[in-house]
Amino acid sequence: MPDQPVMAGETYVVAIEELGSEGDGVGYVGEFAVLVDDASLGETIRVEITDVRSNFARGEVVDAEFGFT
């Protein structure tokens, strides 16, 4: 299994490309999924990684990015 490309406590800018089954936003770092509560489809946001699992991570919104207005 490849190493996860994210680490808890780090921040990343992700584009929310889809919605998860529980309504959370799903963005990607490379091909690694990052699930974000309170994120909307089409947003580009900065997230802090709070939990890393074998095939996905969870993050919290730190700041909204500009670009999709």
PDB file of C-alpha atoms in Angstrom:
ATOM      1  CA  MET A   1       0.000   0.000   0.000  1.00  0.00           C
ATOM      2  CA  PRO A   2       1.471   3.409  -0.922  1.00  0.00           C
ATOM      3  CA  ASP A   3       2.092   6.033   1.734  1.00  0.00           C
ATOM      4  CA  GLN A   4      -0.603   8.633   2.253  1.00  0.00           C
ATOM      5  CA  PRO A   5       0.379  11.964   0.644  1.00  0.00           C
ATOM      6  CA  VAL A   6      -1.061  14.008   3.541  1.00  0.00           C
ATOM      7  CA  MET A   7      -0.332  14.281   7.243  1.00  0.00           C
ATOM      8  CA  ALA A   8      -2.526  15.341  10.159  1.00  0.00           C
ATOM      9  CA  GLY A   9      -1.961  18.983  11.073  1.00  0.00           C
ATOM     10  CA  GLU A  10      -0.820  20.040   7.595  1.00  0.00           C
ATOM     11  CA  THR A  11      -2.869  22.336   5.352  1.00  0.00           C
ATOM     12  CA  TYR A  12      -3.665  21.850   1.670  1.00  0.00           C
ATOM     13  CA  VAL A  13      -5.674  23.683  -0.962  1.00  0.00           C
ATOM     14  CA  VAL A  14      -8.295  21.408  -2.498  1.00  0.00           C
ATOM     15  CA  ALA A  15     -11.097  21.854  -5.005  1.00  0.00           C
ATOM     16  CA  ILE A  16     -14.325  20.174  -3.930  1.00  0.00           C
ATOM     17  CA  GLU A  17     -15.110  17.955  -6.914  1.00  0.00           C
ATOM     18  CA  GLU A  18     -17.957  15.830  -5.565  1.00  0.00           C
ATOM     19  CA  LEU A  19     -20.201  15.261  -2.572  1.00  0.00           C
ATOM     20  CA  GLY A  20     -19.891  12.226  -0.317  1.00  0.00           C
ATOM     21  CA  SER A  21     -22.757   9.996   0.773  1.00  0.00           C
ATOM     22  CA  GLU A  22     -23.176  12.000   3.991  1.00  0.00           C
ATOM     23  CA  GLY A  23     -23.102  15.381   2.239  1.00  0.00           C
ATOM     24  CA  ASP A  24     -19.465  16.152   2.951  1.00  0.00           C
ATOM     25  CA  GLY A  25     -17.329  17.704   0.250  1.00  0.00           C
ATOM     26  CA  VAL A  26     -14.716  15.530  -1.437  1.00  0.00           C
ATOM     27  CA  GLY A  27     -11.503  16.994  -2.784  1.00  0.00           C
ATOM     28  CA  TYR A  28      -8.224  15.359  -3.734  1.00  0.00           C
ATOM     29  CA  VAL A  29      -4.526  15.718  -3.027  1.00  0.00           C
ATOM     30  CA  GLY A  30      -3.168  13.865  -6.018  1.00  0.00           C
ATOM     31  CA  GLU A  31      -5.513  10.876  -6.168  1.00  0.00           C
ATOM     32  CA  PHE A  32      -6.003  10.752  -2.372  1.00  0.00           C
ATOM     33  CA  ALA A  33      -9.504  11.730  -1.211  1.00  0.00           C
ATOM     34  CA  VAL A  34      -9.970  14.397   1.456  1.00  0.00           C
ATOM     35  CA  LEU A  35     -13.468  14.589   3.006  1.00  0.00           C
ATOM     36  CA  VAL A  36     -14.490  18.000   4.325  1.00  0.00           C
ATOM     37  CA  ASP A  37     -17.624  18.837   6.341  1.00  0.00           C
ATOM     38  CA  ASP A  38     -19.375  22.107   5.419  1.00  0.00           C
ATOM     39  CA  ALA A  39     -17.782  22.303   1.976  1.00  0.00           C
ATOM     40  CA  SER A  40     -19.802  22.918  -1.181  1.00  0.00           C
ATOM     41  CA  LEU A  41     -19.362  21.475  -4.638  1.00  0.00           C
ATOM     42  CA  GLY A  42     -17.167  23.746  -6.773  1.00  0.00           C
ATOM     43  CA  GLU A  43     -15.431  25.499  -3.867  1.00  0.00           C
ATOM     44  CA  THR A  44     -11.667  25.782  -3.671  1.00  0.00           C
ATOM     45  CA  ILE A  45     -10.660  25.864  -0.021  1.00  0.00           C
ATOM     46  CA  ARG A  46      -7.712  25.526   2.308  1.00  0.00           C
ATOM     47  CA  VAL A  47      -8.172  22.617   4.709  1.00  0.00           C
ATOM     48  CA  GLU A  48      -6.289  21.352   7.739  1.00  0.00           C
ATOM     49  CA  ILE A  49      -6.036  17.576   7.828  1.00  0.00           C
ATOM     50  CA  THR A  50      -7.511  16.237  11.071  1.00  0.00           C
ATOM     51  CA  ASP A  51      -7.458  12.467  10.491  1.00  0.00           C
ATOM     52  CA  VAL A  52      -5.671  10.202   8.005  1.00  0.00           C
ATOM     53  CA  ARG A  53      -6.906   6.704   7.153  1.00  0.00           C
ATOM     54  CA  SER A  54      -5.521   4.160   4.712  1.00  0.00           C
ATOM     55  CA  ASN A  55      -7.485   5.420   1.692  1.00  0.00           C
ATOM     56  CA  PHE A  56      -8.850   8.849   2.656  1.00  0.00           C
ATOM     57  CA  ALA A  57      -8.383  11.752   5.040  1.00  0.00           C
ATOM     58  CA  ARG A  58     -10.712  14.138   6.847  1.00  0.00           C
ATOM     59  CA  GLY A  59     -10.101  17.864   6.951  1.00  0.00           C
ATOM     60  CA  GLU A  60     -11.609  21.070   8.313  1.00  0.00           C
ATOM     61  CA  VAL A  61     -11.998  24.309   6.378  1.00  0.00           C
ATOM     62  CA  VAL A  62      -9.330  26.822   7.368  1.00  0.00           C
ATOM     63  CA  ASP A  63      -9.961  29.453   4.688  1.00  0.00           C
ATOM     64  CA  ALA A  64     -11.874  29.910   1.468  1.00  0.00           C
ATOM     65  CA  GLU A  65      -9.744  30.512  -1.612  1.00  0.00           C
ATOM     66  CA  PHE A  66     -10.496  32.900  -4.415  1.00  0.00           C
ATOM     67  CA  GLY A  67     -10.937  31.818  -7.983  1.00  0.00           C
ATOM     68  CA  PHE A  68     -14.514  30.570  -8.360  1.00  0.00           C
ATOM     69  CA  THR A  69     -16.628  33.728  -8.193  1.00  0.00           C
TER      70      THR A  69
END
